[in-house]
CSV table of C-alpha atoms in Angstrom, one decimal:
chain,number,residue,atom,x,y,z
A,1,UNK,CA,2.1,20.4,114.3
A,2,UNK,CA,4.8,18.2,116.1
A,3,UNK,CA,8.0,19.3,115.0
A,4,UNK,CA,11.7,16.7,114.8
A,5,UNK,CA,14.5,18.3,114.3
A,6,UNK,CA,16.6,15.8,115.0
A,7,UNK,CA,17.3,12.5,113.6
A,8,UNK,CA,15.4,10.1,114.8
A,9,UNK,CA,14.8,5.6,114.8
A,10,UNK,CA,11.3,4.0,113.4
A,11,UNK,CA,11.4,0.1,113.6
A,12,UNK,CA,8.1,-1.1,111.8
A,13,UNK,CA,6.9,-4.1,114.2
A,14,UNK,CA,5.9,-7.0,112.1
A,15,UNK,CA,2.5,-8.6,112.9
A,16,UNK,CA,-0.1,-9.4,110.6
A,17,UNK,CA,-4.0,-7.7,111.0
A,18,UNK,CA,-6.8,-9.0,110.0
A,19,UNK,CA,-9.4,-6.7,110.8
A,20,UNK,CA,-13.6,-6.5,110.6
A,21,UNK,CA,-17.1,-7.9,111.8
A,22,UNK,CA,-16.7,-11.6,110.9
A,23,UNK,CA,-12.8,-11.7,111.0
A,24,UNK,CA,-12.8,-14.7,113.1
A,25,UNK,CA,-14.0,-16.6,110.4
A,26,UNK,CA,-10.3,-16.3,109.0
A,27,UNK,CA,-8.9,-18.4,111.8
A,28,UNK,CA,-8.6,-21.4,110.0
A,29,UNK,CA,-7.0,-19.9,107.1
A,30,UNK,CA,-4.6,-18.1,109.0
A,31,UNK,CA,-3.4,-21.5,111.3
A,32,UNK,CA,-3.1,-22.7,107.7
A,33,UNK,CA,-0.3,-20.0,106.9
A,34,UNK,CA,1.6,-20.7,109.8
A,35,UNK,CA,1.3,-24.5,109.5
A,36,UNK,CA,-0.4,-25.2,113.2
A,37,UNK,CA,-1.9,-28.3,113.6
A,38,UNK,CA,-1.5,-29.2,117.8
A,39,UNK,CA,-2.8,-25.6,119.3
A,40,UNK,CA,-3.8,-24.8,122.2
A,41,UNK,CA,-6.6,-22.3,122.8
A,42,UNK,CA,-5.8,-20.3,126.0
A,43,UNK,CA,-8.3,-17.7,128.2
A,44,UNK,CA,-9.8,-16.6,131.1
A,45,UNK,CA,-12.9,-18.7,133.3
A,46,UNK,CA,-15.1,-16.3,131.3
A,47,UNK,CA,-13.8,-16.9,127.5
A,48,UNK,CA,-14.5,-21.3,128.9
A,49,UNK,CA,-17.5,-21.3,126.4
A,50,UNK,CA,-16.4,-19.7,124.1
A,51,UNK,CA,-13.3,-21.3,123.6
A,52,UNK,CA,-14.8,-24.9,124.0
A,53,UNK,CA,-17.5,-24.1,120.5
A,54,UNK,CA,-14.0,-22.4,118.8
A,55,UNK,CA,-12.5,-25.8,119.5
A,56,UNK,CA,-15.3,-27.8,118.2
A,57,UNK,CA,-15.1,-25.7,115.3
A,58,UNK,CA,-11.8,-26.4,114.7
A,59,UNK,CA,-11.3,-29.8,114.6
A,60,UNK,CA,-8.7,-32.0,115.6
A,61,UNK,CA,-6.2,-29.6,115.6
A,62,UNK,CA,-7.3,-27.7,118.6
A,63,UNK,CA,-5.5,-30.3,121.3
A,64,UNK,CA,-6.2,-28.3,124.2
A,65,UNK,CA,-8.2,-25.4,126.2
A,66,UNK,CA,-6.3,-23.6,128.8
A,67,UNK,CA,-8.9,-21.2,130.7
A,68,UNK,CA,-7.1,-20.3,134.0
A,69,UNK,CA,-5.9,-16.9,132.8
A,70,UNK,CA,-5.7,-14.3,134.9
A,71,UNK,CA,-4.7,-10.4,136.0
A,72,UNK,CA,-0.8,-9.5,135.8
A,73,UNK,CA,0.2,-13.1,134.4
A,74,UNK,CA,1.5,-15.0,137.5
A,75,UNK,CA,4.5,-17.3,136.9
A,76,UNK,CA,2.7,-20.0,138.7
A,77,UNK,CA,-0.5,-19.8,136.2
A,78,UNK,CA,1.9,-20.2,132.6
A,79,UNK,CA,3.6,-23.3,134.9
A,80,UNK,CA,0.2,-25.0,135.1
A,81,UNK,CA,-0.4,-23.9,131.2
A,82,UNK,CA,3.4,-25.0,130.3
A,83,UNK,CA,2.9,-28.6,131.1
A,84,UNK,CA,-0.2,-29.0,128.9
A,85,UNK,CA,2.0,-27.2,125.9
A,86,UNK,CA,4.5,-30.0,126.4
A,87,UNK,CA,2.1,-33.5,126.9
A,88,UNK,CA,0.7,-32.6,124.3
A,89,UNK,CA,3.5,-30.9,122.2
A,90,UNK,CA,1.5,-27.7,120.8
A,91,UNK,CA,3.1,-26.2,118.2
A,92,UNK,CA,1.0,-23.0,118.5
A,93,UNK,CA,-0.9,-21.0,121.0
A,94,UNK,CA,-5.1,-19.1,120.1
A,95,UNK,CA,-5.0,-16.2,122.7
A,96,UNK,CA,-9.3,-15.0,123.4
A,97,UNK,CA,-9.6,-12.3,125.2
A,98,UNK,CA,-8.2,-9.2,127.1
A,99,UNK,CA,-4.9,-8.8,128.7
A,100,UNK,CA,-5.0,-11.7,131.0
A,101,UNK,CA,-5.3,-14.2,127.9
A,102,UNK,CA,-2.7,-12.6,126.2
A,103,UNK,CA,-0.5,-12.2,128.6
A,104,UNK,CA,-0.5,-15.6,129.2
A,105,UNK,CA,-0.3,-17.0,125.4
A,106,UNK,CA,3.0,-14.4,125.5
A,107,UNK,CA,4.0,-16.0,128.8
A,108,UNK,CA,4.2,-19.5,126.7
A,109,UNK,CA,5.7,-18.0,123.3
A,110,UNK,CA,8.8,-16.3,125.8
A,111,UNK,CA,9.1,-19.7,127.0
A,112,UNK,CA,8.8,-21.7,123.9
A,113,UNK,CA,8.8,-19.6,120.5
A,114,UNK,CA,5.8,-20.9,119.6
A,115,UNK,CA,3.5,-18.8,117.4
A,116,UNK,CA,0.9,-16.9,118.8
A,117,UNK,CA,-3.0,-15.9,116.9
A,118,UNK,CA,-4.3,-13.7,118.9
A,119,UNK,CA,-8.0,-12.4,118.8
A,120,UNK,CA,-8.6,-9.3,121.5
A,121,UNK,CA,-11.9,-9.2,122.9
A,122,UNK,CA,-10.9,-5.6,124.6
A,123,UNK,CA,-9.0,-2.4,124.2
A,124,UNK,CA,-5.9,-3.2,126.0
A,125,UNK,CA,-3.4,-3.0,123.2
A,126,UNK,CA,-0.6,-5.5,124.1
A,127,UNK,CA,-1.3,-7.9,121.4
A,128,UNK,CA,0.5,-5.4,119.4
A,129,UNK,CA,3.8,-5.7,121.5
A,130,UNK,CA,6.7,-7.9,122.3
A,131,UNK,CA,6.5,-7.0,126.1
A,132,UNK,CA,5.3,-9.2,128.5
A,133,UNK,CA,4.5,-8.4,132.6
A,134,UNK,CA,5.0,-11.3,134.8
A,135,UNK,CA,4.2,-11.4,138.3
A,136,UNK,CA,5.9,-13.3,141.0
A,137,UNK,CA,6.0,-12.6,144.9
A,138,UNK,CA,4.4,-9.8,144.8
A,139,UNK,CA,6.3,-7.8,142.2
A,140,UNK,CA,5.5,-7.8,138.0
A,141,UNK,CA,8.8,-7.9,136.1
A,142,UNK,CA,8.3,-6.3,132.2
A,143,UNK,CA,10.4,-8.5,129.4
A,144,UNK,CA,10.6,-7.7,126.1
A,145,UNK,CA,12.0,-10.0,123.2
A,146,UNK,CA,10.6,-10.3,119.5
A,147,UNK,CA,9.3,-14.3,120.3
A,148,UNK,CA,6.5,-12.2,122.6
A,149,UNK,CA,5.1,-10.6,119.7
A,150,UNK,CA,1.9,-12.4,118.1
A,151,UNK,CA,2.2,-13.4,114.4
A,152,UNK,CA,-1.0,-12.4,113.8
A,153,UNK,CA,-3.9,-10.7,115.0
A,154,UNK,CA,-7.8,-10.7,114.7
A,155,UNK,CA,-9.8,-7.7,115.2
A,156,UNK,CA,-13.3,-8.7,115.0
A,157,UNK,CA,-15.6,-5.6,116.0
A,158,UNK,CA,-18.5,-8.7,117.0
A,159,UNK,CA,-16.5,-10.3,119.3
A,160,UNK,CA,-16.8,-6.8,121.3
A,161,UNK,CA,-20.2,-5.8,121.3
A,162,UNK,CA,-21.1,-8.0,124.4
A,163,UNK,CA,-18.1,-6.3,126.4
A,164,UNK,CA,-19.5,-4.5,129.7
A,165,UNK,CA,-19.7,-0.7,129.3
A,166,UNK,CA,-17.8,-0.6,132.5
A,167,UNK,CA,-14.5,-2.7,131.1
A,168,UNK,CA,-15.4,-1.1,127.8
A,169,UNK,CA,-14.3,2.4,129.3
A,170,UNK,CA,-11.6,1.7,131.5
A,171,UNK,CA,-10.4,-1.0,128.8
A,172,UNK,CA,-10.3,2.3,126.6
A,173,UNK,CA,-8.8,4.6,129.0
A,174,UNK,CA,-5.7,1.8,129.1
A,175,UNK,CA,-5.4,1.9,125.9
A,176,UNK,CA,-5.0,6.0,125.7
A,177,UNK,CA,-2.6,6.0,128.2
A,178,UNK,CA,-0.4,4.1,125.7
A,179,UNK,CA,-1.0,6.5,123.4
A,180,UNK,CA,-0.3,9.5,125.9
A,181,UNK,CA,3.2,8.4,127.2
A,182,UNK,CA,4.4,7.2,123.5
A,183,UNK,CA,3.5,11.1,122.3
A,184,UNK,CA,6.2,12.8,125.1
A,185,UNK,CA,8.7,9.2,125.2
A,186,UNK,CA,12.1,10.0,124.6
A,187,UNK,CA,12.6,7.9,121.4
A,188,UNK,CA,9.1,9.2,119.8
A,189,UNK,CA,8.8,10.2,116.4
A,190,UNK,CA,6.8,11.2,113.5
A,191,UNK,CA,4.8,8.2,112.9
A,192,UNK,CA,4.2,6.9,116.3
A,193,UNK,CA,2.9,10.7,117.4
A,194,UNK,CA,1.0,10.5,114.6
A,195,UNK,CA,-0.9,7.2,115.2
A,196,UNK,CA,-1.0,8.2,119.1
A,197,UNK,CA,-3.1,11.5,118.1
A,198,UNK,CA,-5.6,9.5,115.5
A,199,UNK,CA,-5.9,6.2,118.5
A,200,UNK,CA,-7.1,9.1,121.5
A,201,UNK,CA,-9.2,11.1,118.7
A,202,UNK,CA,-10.5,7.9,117.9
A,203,UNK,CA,-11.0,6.3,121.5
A,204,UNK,CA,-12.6,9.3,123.0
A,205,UNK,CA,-14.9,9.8,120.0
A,206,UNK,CA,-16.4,5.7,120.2
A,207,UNK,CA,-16.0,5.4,124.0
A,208,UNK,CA,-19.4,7.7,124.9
A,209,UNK,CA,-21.2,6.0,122.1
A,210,UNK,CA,-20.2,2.6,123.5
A,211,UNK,CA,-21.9,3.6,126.6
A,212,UNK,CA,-24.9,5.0,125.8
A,213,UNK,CA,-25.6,1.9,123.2
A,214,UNK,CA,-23.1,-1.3,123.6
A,215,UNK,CA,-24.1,-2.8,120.1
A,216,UNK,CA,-23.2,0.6,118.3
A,217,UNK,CA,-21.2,-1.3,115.6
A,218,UNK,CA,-19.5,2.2,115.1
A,219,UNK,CA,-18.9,3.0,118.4
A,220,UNK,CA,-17.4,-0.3,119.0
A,221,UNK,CA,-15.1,-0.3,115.4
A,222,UNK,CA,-13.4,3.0,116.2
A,223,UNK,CA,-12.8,1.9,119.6
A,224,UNK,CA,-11.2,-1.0,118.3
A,225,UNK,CA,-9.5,0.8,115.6
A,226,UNK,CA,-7.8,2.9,118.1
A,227,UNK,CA,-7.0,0.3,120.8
A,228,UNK,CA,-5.0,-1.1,117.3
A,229,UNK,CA,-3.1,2.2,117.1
A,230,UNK,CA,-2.7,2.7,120.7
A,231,UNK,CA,-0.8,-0.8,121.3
A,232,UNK,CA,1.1,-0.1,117.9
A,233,UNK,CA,2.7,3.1,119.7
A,234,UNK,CA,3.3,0.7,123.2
A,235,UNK,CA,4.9,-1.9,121.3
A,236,UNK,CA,7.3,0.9,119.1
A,237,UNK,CA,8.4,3.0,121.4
A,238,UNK,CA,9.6,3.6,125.4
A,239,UNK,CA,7.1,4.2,128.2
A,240,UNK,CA,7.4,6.7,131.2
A,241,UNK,CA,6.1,7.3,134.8
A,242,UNK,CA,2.4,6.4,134.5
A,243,UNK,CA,3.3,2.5,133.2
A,244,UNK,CA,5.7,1.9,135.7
A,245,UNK,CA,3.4,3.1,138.4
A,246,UNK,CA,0.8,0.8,137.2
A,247,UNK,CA,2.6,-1.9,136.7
A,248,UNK,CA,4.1,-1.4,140.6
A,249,UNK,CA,0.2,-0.8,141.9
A,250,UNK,CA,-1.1,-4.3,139.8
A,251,UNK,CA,1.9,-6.4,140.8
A,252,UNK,CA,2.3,-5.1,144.6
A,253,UNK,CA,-1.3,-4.6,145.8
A,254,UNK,CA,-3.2,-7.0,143.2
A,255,UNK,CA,-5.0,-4.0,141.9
A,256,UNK,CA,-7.4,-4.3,138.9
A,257,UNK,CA,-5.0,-3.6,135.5
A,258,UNK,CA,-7.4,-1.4,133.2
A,259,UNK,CA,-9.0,0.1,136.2
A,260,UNK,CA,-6.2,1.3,137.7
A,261,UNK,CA,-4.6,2.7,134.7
A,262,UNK,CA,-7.6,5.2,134.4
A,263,UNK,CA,-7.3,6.6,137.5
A,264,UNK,CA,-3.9,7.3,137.5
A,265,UNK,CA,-3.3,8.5,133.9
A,266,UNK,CA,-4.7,11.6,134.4
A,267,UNK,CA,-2.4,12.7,137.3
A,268,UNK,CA,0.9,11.1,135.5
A,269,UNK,CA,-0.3,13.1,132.1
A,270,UNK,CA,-0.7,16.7,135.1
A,271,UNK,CA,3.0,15.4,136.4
A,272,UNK,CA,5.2,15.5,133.0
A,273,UNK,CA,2.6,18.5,131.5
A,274,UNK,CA,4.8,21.0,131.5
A,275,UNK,CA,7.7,19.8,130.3
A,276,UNK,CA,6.5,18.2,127.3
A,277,UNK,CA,4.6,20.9,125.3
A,278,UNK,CA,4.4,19.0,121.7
A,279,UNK,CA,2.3,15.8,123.0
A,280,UNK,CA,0.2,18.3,124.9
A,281,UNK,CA,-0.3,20.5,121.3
A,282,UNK,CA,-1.4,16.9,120.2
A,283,UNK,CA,-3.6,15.8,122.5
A,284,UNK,CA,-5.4,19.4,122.6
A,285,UNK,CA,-6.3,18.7,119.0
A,286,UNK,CA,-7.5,14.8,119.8
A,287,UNK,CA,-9.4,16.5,123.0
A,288,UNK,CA,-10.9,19.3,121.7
A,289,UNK,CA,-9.3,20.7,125.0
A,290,UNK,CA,-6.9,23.2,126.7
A,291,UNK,CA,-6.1,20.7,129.7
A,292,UNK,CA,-5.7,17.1,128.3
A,293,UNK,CA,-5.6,15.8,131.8
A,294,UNK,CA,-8.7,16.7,133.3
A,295,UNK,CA,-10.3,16.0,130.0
A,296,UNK,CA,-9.8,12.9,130.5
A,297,UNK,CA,-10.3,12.5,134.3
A,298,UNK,CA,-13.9,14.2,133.4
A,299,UNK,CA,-14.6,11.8,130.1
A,300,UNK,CA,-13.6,8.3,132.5
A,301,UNK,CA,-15.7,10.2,135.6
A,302,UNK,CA,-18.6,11.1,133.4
A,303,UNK,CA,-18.9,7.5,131.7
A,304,UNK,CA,-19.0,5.4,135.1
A,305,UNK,CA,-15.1,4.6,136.0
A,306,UNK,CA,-13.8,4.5,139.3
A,307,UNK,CA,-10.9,7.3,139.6
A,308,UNK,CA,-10.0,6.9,143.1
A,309,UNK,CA,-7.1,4.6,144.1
A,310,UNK,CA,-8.4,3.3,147.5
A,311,UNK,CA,-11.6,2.1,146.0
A,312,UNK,CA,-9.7,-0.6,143.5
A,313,UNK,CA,-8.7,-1.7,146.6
A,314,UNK,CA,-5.0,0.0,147.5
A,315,UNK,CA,-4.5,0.6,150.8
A,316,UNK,CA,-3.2,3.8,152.0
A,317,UNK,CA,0.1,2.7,153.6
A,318,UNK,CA,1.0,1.7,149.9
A,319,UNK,CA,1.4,5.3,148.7
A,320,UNK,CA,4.8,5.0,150.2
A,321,UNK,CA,5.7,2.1,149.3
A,322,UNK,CA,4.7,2.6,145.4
A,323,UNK,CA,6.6,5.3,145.6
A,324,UNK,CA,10.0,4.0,146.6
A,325,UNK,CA,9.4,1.1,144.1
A,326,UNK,CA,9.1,3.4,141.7
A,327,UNK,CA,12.5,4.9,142.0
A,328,UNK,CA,13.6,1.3,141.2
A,329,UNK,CA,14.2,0.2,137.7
A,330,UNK,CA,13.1,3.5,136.7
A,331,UNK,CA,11.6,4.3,133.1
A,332,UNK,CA,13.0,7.1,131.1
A,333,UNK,CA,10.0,9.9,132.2
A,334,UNK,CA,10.3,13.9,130.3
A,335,UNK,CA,9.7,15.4,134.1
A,336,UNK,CA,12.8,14.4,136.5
A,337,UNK,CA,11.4,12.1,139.0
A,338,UNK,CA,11.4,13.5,142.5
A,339,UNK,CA,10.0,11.4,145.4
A,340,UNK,CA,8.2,14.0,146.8
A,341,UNK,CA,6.3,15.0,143.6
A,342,UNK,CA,5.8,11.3,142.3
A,343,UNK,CA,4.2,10.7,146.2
A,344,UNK,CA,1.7,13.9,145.6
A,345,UNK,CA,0.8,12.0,142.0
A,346,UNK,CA,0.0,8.6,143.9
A,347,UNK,CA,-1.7,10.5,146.7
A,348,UNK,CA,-4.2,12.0,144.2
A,349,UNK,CA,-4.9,9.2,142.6
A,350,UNK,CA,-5.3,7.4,145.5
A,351,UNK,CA,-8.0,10.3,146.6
A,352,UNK,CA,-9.5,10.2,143.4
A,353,UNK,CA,-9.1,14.2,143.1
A,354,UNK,CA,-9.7,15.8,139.8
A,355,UNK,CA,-6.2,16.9,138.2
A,356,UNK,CA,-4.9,21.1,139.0
């Protein structure tokens, strides 16, 4: 058991959960609560229509649909968005979708305040957060502020069930590696160690039964489940090496988000291994393992997802490059950060090589 014996900080985030098959039947009632009447319903070209019969459904006070999300939130995207938020002087923002949609209904709230619902249609976890990643010539900048933070949040497991198995898995993946980094952060604690170990038990468990039946209702609620606890532990506590490598890879080279955060987690877990024996006593028990990296290298392999670098696309000149961008801005890591070391990391994952 995961021992603190010393004082430690626990902010509890505040964001409400609604949670179940049929959730999104609480919509209305929850705009209700937070007084909305001019919203605008944002996602990607594939959420179009979708969000277009949500509308309908809705009434008058859907005023807009904003469908032009994308990957890594470009500034130029949430301009386009931001003058349909002031003609028509929204007063709230519906978020369907992954991390694209809600990275671009946070874009809006860090620019405006306005209240986000948010109703996740993957595993990615950062409706739970106030952090936002904007990209913008070439590079993705990470804010945080409490406005980015959704006021509430729909889990509905049927929204899910038509998800690929292929963005089911690495969706999942991405969501674990939140869970991973918040167990060894440097301003962990008690509660957040505990939900990381219950969101990977959870995640690992649903993430084979998605993929051998993807309208296992159970498969597809404890996946959700833990993708809730996984982007509770991003939003509560500091992240280390593996986030800011894949937030320097999707900004710099354009690289798929969830994709690439599964092939690298398992080599940033193998980097700060040693040094951070407690979350590796953890996630042993949420495993069933001895080494939690190549468990997880094997589970992504074995269920279909793409673990080498170069074939999402990076080119191999940009191991270098990563690598000095990720001595800039640096993120508190367990494992001092040496060049040569972080290179052999990217390398790997670049490769696709199974962990040592």
């Amino acid at each position: 058991m995961q021992r603190f014996n010393t004082p430690f900080v626990y902010t509890s985030a505040q964001s409400r959960v609604v949670f179940g098959a049929g959730s999104i039947d609480f919509l209305t009632r929850e705009l209700d609560q937070l007084g909305l009447n001019k919203v605008l319903i944002v996602g990607t070209a594939g959420q179009r229509a979708f969000n277009e019969e949500l509308r309908l459904k809705l009434g008058g006070r859907i005023v807009a649909c904003f469908s032009e999300a994308v990957m890594h939130t470009p500034v130029s995207v949430t301009n386009e968005a931001m003058s349909i938020v002031e003609s028509h002087q929204v007063d709230g923002v519906v978020a369907v979708g992954g991390g694209s949609s809600i990275g671009l209904s946070k874009a809006i709230a860090f620019r405006t305040g306005l209240p986000q619902v948010v109703i996740p249609t993957t595993y990615a976890g950062s409706e739970m957060t106030a952090i936002l990643g904007e990209t913008e010539n070439e590079l993705k900048v990470t804010k945080s502020d409490p406005k980015i933070r959704p006021k509430v949040v729909i889990y509905d497991v049927n929204l899910t069930t038509g998800l690929p198995v292929a963005i089911s898995v690495t969706s999942g993946m991405n969501a674990i590696a939140h869970a991973v980094e918040a167990l060894y952060a440097h301003d962990t604690n008690p509660v957040i160690a505990t939900l990381a170990e219950e969101g990977v038990r959870s995640l690992v468990k649903a993430l084979p039964l998605i993929a051998a039946n993807p309208e296992d209702l159970d498969g597809r609620s404890n996946a959700l489940y833990g993708a809730w606890l996984c982007g509770i532990c991003l939003g509560s506590v500091s992240m280390a090496i593996h986030h800011k490598l894949c937030h320097t890879l999707g900004g710099t080279f354009n690289l798929p988000h969830a994709e690439t955060h599964t092939a690298l987690l398992p080599h940033a877990l193998a980097y700060n291994a040693g040094h951070t024996p407690q979350a590796i006593e953890r996630l042993r028990r949420a495993l069933d393992t001895i080494s939690p990296a190549q468990a997880l290298y094997d589970l992504a392999k074995k269920l279909g997802a793409q673990m080498s670098l170069k074939e999402l696309g990076m080119p191999e000149e940009g191991i270098q490059k990563a690598t000095e961008l990720a001595f800039k801005n640096m993120y508190p890591n367990p494992r001092t950060l040496e060049p040569e070391g972080v290179k052999v990391l990217i390398t790997h994952a670049w490769q696709g090589k199974r962990p040592l």
